[in-house]
Coordinates of C-alpha atoms and ligand atoms in Angstrom, one line a residue:
X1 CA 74.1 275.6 195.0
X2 CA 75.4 278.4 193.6
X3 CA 74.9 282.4 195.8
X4 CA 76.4 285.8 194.6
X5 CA 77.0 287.5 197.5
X6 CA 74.4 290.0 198.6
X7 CA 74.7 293.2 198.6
X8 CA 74.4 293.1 202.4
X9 CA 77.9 291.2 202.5
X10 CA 79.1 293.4 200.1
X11 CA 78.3 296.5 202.1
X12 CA 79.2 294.6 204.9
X13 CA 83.0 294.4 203.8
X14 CA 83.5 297.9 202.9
X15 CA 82.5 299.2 206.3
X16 CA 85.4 296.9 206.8
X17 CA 87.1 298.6 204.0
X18 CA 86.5 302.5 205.7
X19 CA 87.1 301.2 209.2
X20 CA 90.6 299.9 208.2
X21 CA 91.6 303.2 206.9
X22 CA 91.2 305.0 210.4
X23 CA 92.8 302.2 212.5
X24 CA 95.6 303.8 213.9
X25 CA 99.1 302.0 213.2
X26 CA 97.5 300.0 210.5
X27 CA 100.0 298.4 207.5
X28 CA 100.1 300.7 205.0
X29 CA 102.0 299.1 202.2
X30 CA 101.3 295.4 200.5
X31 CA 103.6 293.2 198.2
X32 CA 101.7 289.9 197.0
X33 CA 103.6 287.0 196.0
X34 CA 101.8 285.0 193.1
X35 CA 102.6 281.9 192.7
X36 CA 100.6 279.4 190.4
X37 CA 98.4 279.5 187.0
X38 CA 96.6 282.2 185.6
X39 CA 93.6 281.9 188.1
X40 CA 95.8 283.0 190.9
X41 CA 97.5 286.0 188.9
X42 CA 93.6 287.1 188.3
X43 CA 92.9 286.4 191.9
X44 CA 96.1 288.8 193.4
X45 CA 94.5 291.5 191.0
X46 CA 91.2 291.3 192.9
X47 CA 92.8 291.3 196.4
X48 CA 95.5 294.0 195.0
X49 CA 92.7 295.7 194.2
X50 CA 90.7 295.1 197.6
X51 CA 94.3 296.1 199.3
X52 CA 94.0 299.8 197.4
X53 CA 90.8 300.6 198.3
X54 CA 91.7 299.8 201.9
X55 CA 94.0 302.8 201.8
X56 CA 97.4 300.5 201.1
X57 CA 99.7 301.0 198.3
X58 CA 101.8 298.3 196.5
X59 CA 105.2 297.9 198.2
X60 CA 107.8 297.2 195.3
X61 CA 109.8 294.0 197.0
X62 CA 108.8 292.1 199.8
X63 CA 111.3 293.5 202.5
X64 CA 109.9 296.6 202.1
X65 CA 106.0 296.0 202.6
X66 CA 103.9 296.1 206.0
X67 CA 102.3 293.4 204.8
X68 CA 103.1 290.0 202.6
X69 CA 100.4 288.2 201.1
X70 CA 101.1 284.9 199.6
X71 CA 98.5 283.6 197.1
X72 CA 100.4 279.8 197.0
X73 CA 99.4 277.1 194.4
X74 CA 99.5 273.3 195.1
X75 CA 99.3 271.4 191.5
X76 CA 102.7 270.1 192.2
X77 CA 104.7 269.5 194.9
X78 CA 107.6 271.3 194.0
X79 CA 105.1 274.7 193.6
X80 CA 103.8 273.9 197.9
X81 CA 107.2 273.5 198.2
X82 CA 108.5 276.8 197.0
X83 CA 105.5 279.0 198.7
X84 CA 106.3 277.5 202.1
X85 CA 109.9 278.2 201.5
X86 CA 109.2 281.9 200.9
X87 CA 107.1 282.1 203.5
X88 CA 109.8 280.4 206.4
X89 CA 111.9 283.4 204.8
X90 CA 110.0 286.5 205.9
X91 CA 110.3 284.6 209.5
X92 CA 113.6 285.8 209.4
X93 CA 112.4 289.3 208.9
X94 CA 109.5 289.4 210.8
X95 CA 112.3 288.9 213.8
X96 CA 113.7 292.3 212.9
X97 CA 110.8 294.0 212.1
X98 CA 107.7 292.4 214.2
X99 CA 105.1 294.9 212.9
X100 CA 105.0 292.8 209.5
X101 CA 102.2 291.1 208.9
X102 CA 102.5 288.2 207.2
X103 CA 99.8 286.3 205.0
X104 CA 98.9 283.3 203.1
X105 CA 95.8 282.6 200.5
X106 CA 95.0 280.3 197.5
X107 CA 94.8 276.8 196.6
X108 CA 97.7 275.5 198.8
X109 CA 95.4 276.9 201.9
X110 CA 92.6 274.7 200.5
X111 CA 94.4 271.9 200.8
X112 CA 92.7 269.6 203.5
X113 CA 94.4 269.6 206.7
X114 CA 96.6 272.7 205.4
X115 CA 94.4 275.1 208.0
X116 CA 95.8 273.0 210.8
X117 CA 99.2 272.3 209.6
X118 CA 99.3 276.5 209.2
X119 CA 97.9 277.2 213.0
X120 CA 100.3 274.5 214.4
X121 CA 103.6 274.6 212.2
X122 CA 104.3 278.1 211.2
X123 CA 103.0 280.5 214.3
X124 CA 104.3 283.2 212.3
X125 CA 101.9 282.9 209.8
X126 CA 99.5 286.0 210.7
X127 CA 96.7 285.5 208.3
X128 CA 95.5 282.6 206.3
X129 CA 92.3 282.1 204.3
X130 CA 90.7 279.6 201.2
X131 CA 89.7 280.4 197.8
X132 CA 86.6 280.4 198.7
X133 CA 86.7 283.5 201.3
X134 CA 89.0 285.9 198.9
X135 CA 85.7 288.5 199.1
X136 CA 86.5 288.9 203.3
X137 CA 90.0 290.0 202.9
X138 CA 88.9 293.5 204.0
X139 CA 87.3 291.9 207.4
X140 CA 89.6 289.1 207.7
X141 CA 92.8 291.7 207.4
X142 CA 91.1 294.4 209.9
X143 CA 90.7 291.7 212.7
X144 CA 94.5 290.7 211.8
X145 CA 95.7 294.4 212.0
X146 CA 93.7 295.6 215.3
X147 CA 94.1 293.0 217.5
X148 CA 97.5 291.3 216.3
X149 CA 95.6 287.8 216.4
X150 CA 96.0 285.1 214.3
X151 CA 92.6 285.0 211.4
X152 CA 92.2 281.4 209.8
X153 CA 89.5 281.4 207.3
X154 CA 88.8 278.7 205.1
X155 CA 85.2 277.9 204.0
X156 CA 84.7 274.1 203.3
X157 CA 81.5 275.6 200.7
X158 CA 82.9 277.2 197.5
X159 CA 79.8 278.3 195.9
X160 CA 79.9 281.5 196.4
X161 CA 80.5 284.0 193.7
X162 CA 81.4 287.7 194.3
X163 CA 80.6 289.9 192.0
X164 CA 81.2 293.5 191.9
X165 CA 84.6 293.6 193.4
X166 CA 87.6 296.3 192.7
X167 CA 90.1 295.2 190.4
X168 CA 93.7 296.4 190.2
X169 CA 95.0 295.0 186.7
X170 CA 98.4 294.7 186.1
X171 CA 98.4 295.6 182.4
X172 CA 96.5 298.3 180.7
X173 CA 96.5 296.0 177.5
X174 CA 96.0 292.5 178.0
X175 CA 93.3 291.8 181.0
X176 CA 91.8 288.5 182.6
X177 CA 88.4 288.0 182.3
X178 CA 87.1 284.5 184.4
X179 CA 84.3 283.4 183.1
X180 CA 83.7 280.3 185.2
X181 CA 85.1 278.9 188.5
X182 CA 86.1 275.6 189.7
X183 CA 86.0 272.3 188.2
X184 CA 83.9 269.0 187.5
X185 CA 86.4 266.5 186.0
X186 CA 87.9 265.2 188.7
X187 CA 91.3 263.9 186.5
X188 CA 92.4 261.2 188.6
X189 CA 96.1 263.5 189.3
X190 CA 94.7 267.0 189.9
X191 CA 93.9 268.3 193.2
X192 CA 92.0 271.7 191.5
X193 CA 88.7 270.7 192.0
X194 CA 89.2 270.2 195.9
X195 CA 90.8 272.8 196.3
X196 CA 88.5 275.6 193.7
X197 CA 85.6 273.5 194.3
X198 CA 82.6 272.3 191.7
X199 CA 82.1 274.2 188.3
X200 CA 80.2 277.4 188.5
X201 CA 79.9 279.7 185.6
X202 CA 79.4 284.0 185.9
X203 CA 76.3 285.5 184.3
X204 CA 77.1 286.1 180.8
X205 CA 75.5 289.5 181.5
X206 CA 78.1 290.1 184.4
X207 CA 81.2 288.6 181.8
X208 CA 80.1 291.0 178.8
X209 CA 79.4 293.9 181.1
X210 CA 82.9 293.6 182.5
X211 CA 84.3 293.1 178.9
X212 CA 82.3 296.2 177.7
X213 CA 84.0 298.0 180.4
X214 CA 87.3 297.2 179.3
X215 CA 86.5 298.3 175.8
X216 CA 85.9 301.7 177.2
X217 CA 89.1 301.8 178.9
X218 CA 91.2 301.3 176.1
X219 CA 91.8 297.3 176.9
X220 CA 93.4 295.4 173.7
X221 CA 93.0 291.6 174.6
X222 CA 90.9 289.8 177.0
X223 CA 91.6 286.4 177.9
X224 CA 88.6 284.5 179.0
X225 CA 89.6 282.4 181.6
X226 CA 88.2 278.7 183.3
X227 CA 89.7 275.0 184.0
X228 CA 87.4 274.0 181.4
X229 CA 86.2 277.0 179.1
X230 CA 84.7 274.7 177.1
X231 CA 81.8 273.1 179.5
X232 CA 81.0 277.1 180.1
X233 CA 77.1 278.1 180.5
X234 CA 75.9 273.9 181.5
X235 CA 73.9 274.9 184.5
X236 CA 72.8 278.6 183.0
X237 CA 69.6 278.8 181.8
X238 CA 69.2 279.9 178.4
X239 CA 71.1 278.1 176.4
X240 CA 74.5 278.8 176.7
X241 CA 77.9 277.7 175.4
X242 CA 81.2 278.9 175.1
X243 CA 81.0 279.1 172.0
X244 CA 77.9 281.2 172.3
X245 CA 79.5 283.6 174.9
X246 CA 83.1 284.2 172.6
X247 CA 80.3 285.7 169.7
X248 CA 78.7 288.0 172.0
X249 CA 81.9 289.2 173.6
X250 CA 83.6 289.5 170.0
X251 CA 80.4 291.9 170.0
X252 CA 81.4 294.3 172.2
X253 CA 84.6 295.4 169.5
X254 CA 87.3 294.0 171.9
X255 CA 90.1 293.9 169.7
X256 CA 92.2 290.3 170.8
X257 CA 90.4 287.4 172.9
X258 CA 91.6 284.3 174.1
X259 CA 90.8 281.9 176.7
X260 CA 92.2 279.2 178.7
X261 CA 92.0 276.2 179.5
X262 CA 90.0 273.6 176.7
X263 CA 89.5 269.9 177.4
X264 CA 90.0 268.5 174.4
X265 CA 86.6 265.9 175.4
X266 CA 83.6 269.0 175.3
X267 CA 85.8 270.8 172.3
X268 CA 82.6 270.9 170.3
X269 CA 82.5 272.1 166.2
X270 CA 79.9 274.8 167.5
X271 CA 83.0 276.3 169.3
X272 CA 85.6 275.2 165.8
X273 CA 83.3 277.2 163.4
X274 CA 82.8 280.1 166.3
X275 CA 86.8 280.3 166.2
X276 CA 87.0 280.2 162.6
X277 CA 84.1 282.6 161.6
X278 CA 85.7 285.2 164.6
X279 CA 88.6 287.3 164.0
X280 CA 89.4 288.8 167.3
X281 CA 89.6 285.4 168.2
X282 CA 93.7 285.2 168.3
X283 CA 95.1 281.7 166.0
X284 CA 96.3 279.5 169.8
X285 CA 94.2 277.4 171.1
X286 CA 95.8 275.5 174.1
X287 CA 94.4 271.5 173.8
X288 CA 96.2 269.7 176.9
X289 CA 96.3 266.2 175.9
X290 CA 98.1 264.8 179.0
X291 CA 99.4 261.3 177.6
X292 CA 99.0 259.7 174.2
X293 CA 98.6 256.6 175.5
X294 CA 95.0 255.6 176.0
X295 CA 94.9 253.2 178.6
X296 CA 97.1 255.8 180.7
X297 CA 94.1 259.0 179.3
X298 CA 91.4 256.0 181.0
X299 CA 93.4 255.8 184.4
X300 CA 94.1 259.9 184.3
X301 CA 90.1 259.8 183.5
X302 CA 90.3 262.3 180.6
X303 CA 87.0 260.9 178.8
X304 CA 89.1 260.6 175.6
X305 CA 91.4 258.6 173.6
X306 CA 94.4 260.0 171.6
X307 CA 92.7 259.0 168.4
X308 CA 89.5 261.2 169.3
X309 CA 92.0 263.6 170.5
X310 CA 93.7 263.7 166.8
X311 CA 90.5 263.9 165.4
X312 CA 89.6 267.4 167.4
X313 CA 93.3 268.5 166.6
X314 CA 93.1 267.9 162.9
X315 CA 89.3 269.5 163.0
X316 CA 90.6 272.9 164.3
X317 CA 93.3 272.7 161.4
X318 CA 90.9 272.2 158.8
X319 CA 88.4 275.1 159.9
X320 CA 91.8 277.1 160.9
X321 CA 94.7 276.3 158.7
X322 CA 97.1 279.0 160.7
X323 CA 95.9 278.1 164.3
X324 CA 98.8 277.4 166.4
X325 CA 98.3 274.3 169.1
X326 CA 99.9 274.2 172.5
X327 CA 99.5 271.2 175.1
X328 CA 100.2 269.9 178.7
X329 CA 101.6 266.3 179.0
X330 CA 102.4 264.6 181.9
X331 CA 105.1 262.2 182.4
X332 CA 105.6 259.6 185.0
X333 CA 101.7 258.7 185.7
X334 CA 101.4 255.8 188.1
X335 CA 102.0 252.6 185.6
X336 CA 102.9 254.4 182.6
X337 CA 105.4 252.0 180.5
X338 CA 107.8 252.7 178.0
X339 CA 105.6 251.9 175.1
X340 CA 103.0 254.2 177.3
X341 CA 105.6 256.9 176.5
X342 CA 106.5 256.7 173.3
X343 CA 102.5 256.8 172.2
X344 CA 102.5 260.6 174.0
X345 CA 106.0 260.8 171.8
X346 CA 103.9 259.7 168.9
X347 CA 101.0 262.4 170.0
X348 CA 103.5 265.3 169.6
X349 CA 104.8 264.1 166.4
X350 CA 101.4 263.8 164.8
X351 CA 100.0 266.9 166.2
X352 CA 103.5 268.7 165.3
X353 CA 102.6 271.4 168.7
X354 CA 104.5 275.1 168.7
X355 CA 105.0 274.7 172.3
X356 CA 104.5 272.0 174.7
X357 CA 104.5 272.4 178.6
X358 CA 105.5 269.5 180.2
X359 CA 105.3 267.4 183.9
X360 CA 106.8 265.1 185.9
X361 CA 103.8 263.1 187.5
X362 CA 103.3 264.8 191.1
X363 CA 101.4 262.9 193.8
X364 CA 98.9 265.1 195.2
X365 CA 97.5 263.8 199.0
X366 CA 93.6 263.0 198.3
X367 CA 93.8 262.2 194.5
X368 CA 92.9 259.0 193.4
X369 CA 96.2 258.6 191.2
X370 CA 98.0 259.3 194.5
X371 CA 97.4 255.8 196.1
X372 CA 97.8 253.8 192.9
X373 CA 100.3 251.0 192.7
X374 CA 103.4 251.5 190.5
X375 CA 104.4 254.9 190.9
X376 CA 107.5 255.4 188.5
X377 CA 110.8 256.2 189.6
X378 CA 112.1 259.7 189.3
X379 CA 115.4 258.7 187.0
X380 CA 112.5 256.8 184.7
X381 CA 110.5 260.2 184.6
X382 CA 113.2 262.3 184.5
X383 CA 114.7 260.6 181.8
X384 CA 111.4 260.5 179.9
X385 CA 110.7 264.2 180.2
X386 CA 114.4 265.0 178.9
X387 CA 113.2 263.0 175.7
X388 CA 109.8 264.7 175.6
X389 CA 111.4 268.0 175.7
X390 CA 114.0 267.2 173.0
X391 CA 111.3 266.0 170.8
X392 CA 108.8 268.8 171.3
X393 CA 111.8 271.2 171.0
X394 CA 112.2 270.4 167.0
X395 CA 108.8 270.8 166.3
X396 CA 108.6 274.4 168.2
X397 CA 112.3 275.3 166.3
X398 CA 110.0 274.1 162.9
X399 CA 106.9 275.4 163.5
X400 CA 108.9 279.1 164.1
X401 CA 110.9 278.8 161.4
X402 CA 107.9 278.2 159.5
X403 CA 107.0 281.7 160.1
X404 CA 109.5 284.0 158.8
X405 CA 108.5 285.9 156.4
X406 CA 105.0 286.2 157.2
X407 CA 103.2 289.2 158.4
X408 CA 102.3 288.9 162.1
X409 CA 99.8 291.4 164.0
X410 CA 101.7 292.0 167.1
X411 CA 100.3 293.4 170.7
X412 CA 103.2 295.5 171.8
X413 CA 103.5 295.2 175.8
X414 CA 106.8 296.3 176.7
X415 CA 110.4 296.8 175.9
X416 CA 112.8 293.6 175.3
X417 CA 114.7 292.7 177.9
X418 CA 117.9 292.7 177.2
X419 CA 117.8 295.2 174.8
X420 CA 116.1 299.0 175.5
X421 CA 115.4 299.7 171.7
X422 CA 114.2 296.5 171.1
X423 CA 109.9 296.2 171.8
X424 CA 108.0 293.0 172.5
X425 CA 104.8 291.2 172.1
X426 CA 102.9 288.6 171.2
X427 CA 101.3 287.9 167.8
X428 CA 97.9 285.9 167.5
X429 CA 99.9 282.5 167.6
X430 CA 100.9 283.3 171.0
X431 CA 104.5 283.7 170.2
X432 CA 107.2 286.3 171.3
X433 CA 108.2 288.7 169.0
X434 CA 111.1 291.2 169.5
X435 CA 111.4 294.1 167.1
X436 CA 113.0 297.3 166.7
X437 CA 110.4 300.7 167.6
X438 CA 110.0 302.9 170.4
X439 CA 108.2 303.0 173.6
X440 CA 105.4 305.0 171.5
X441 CA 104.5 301.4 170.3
X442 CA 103.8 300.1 173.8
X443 CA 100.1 299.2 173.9
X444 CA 99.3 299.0 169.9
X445 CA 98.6 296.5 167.7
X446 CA 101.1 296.8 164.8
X447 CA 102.3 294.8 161.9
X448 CA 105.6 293.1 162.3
X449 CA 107.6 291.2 159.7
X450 CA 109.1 287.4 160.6
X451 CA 112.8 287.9 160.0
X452 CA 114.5 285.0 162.2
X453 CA 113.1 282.8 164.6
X454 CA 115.3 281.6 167.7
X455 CA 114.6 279.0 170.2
X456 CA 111.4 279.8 171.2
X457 CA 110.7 283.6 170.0
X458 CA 110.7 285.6 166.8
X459 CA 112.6 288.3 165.4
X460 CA 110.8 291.0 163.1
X461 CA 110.7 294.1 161.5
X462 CA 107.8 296.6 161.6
X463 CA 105.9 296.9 158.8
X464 CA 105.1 300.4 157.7
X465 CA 101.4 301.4 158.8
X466 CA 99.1 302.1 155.6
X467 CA 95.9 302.5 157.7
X468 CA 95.6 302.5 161.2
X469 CA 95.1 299.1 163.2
X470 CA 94.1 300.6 166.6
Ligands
LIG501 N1 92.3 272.8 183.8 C1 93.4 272.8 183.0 C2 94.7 273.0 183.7 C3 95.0 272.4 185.0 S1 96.5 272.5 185.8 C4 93.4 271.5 182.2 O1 92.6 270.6 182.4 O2 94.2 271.4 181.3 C5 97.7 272.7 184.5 C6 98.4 271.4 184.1 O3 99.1 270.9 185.3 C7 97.5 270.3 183.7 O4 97.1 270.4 182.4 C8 98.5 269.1 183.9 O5 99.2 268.8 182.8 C9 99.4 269.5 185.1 N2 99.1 268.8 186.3 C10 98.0 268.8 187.0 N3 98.1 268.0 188.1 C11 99.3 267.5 188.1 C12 100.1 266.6 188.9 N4 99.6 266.1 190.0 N5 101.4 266.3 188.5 C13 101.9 266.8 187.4 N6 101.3 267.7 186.6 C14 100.0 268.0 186.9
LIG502 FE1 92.5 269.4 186.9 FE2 91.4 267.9 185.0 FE3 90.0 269.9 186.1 FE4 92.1 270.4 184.5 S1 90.2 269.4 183.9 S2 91.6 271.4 186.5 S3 93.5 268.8 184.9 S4 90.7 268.0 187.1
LIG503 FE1 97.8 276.0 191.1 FE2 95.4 276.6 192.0 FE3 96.0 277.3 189.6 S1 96.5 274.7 192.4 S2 97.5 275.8 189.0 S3 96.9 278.0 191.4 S4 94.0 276.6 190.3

């Protein structure tokens, strides 16, 4: 079952909230370390934005906060293994400076057995709490700060959804939106649905409020965001889709949307035509396919085969002839064979991607793929990504090159880094694109020319405005 929290709890936490700014001594400066997909960099916005209201302000490094909070990812082994690492570091600190406080959150403390392994292996560790208990941090923290005990919070139930929370965004421009939590499709390698429990979808009410909101305070793109956008609105009443909620948020005169992530198996022509007929709906739509192969997509349990997959791919190009499609693959699944590979090689040349992200196969404790025979050995998969990458890497250097001399709308977000009269931004495709302007252009929408394309950005010019495009 799914429970907002009441307004009882919510009330609840900001006595919590007023009671932390009198205690005496209390931390008064946070850093949070994000580690993990766009969920967790939308999740250290709410407890950034938690943190402020308690009376804290953002430290700029680590060294020089009262308190470190850690919101830690577990999708692969070598992203656990680079959270604990950080967190053995501030150890070292805490030594000279015992007043830090030290925390960790996110999917990595969802992890079963992870509580325990926290309480008994790193004593240092001040603070830990689950997904699923993000809305105590105010209480949780307080206890932590007055009587220098260890808190351990992790709630087994996920259903709860808190609404109503503050919110400290990172960018004035570009803001996450979630739209739904968790998810249902349990694919065979992915620990996300233990660890951000069963699909629950907001209120669209709550979703277009929030996006109505950002309209008002000057907000340029929204990205709408959910492990499977896609199955959004099953278990509302009234009808819902996704495709249903991108036409009522396109309502509210948000100039840019996107979303994240699609599985390619609920990618419905309701949702094709909605994209099509929408233009603040940007031209990227991220499909992950995960293998071509489809006796590899049955044992990963993806519901589809790469021929049904084609067939979605080649529907979005024919309703969307510029769309730009990006994927996830995964190499190294437990008994994939060479021919295996070469049908996800096949995949990328028929789909002909602009950008690719791509795996080695990461054995996740609990998964079902986990305790398969015929795990591959890391020179096979390391050798197979190596030839995944090359071959992605000439469609992307295509697909760029394709571009110049087109006109690109282009939301400017900050300078280029390596060079201070250069801006940057994305256009609609997704892509990087560094131009000459001023910081004047930082947060507008403005045409740029394709000049040049390089290995995985563009090069432009900016077009000279006829008519305003804010
Ligand atoms: N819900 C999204 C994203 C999930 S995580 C989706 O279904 O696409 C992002 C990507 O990490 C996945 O698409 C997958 O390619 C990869 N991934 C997940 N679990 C993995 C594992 N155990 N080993 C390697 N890659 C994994
Ligand atoms: Fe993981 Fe599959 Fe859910 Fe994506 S759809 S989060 S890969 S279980
Ligand atoms: Fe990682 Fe959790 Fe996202 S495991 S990829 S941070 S949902």
């Amino acid at each position: 079952m799914i429970r907002k929290i009441t307004e009882e709890e919510l009330l609840a936490q900001q006595a919590y909230v007023r009671a932390f700014r009198h205690l005496p001594g209390r931390p008064e400066t946070y850093h949070i370390v994000t580690y993990g997909c766009q969920m967790n960099a939308h999740d250290s916005e709410k407890l950034a934005g938690m943190l402020e209201a308690m009376g804290m302000t953002a430290a700029p490094t680590r060294e020089e906060a009262d308190f470190v909070l850690h919101n830690t990812c577990c999708i692969r082994d070598n992203a656990e293994r680079k959270a604990l690492g950080n967190v053995t570091w501030l150890k070292e600190i805490k030594k000279i400076r015992p007043s830090l406080l030290i925390g960790v959150c996110g999917c990595m403390v969802q992890e079963k057995g992870m509580a325990e392994k926290i309480l008994n292996q790193y004593p240092f560790i001040d603070l830990a709490f689950g997904t699923g208990n993000q809305y105590k941090l105010p209480e949780l923290l307080y206890r932590a700060a007055e009587k220098r005990e260890r808190v351990v919070a992790v709630e087994e139930e996920q259903s709860t959804l808190a609404e109503g929370l503050p919110i400290r965004r990172e960018s004035p421009w570009q803001a996450y939106v979630t739209i739904m939590y968790g998810c249902n499709n349990f694919c065979t390698y992915c620990i996300v649905p233990y660890v951000r429990g069963r699909e629950r979808s907001r209120e669209p009410g709550d979703i277009l409020r929030e996006v109505e909101q950002l309209v008002r305070d000057g907000t340029k793109e929204i990205m709408l965001l959910g492990q499977n956008v896609n199955s959004y609105g099953r278990e509302l009443a009234g009808g819902w889709t996704f495709a249903k909620l991108l036409r009522e948020a396109a309502k509210t005169g948000i100039p840019r949307i996107r979303f994240m992530t699609s599985h390619p198996k609920d990618l419905t022509d309701e949702l094709i035509e909605t994209i099509a007929q929408t233009p603040s709906v940007q031209r990227h739509f991220h499909l992950p396919a995960q293998s071509g192969s489809d006796r590899i997509l049955k044992a990963m349990n993806r519901h589809y085969t790469a021929e049904k997959y084609l067939d979605r791919a080649e529907a979005l190009r024919a309703a969307v002839p510029d769309i730009g499609l990006t994927t996830d693959l995964i190499v190294g699944f437990p008994g994939e064979t060479e021919a295996d590979f070469e049908d996800t090689l096949a995949l990328v040349e028929k789909v002909d991607y602009d950008s690719a992200f791509t795996f080695i196969y990461s054995p996740r404790v609990g998964t079902p793929a986990a305790s398969l025979p015929d795990q591959i050995p890391p020179e096979v998969s390391a050798e197979r990504i190596d030839r995944l990458i090359k071959a992605q890497e000439q469609h992307t250097e295509k697909r760029l090159n394709a571009l110049i001399g087109t006109r690109q709308e282009v939301l400017v977000t900050d300078f280029s880094r390596r060079d201070e009269t250069m801006m940057t931004g994305k256009c609609g495709r997704n892509i990087s694109i560094n131009f000459r302007g001023t910081k004047a252009d930082i947060g507008r929408i403005l045409p740029v020319r394709v000049v040049s394309a390089g290995r995985t950005t563009l090069r432009g010019e900016k077009e000279i405005q006829e008519a305003s495009h804010e």
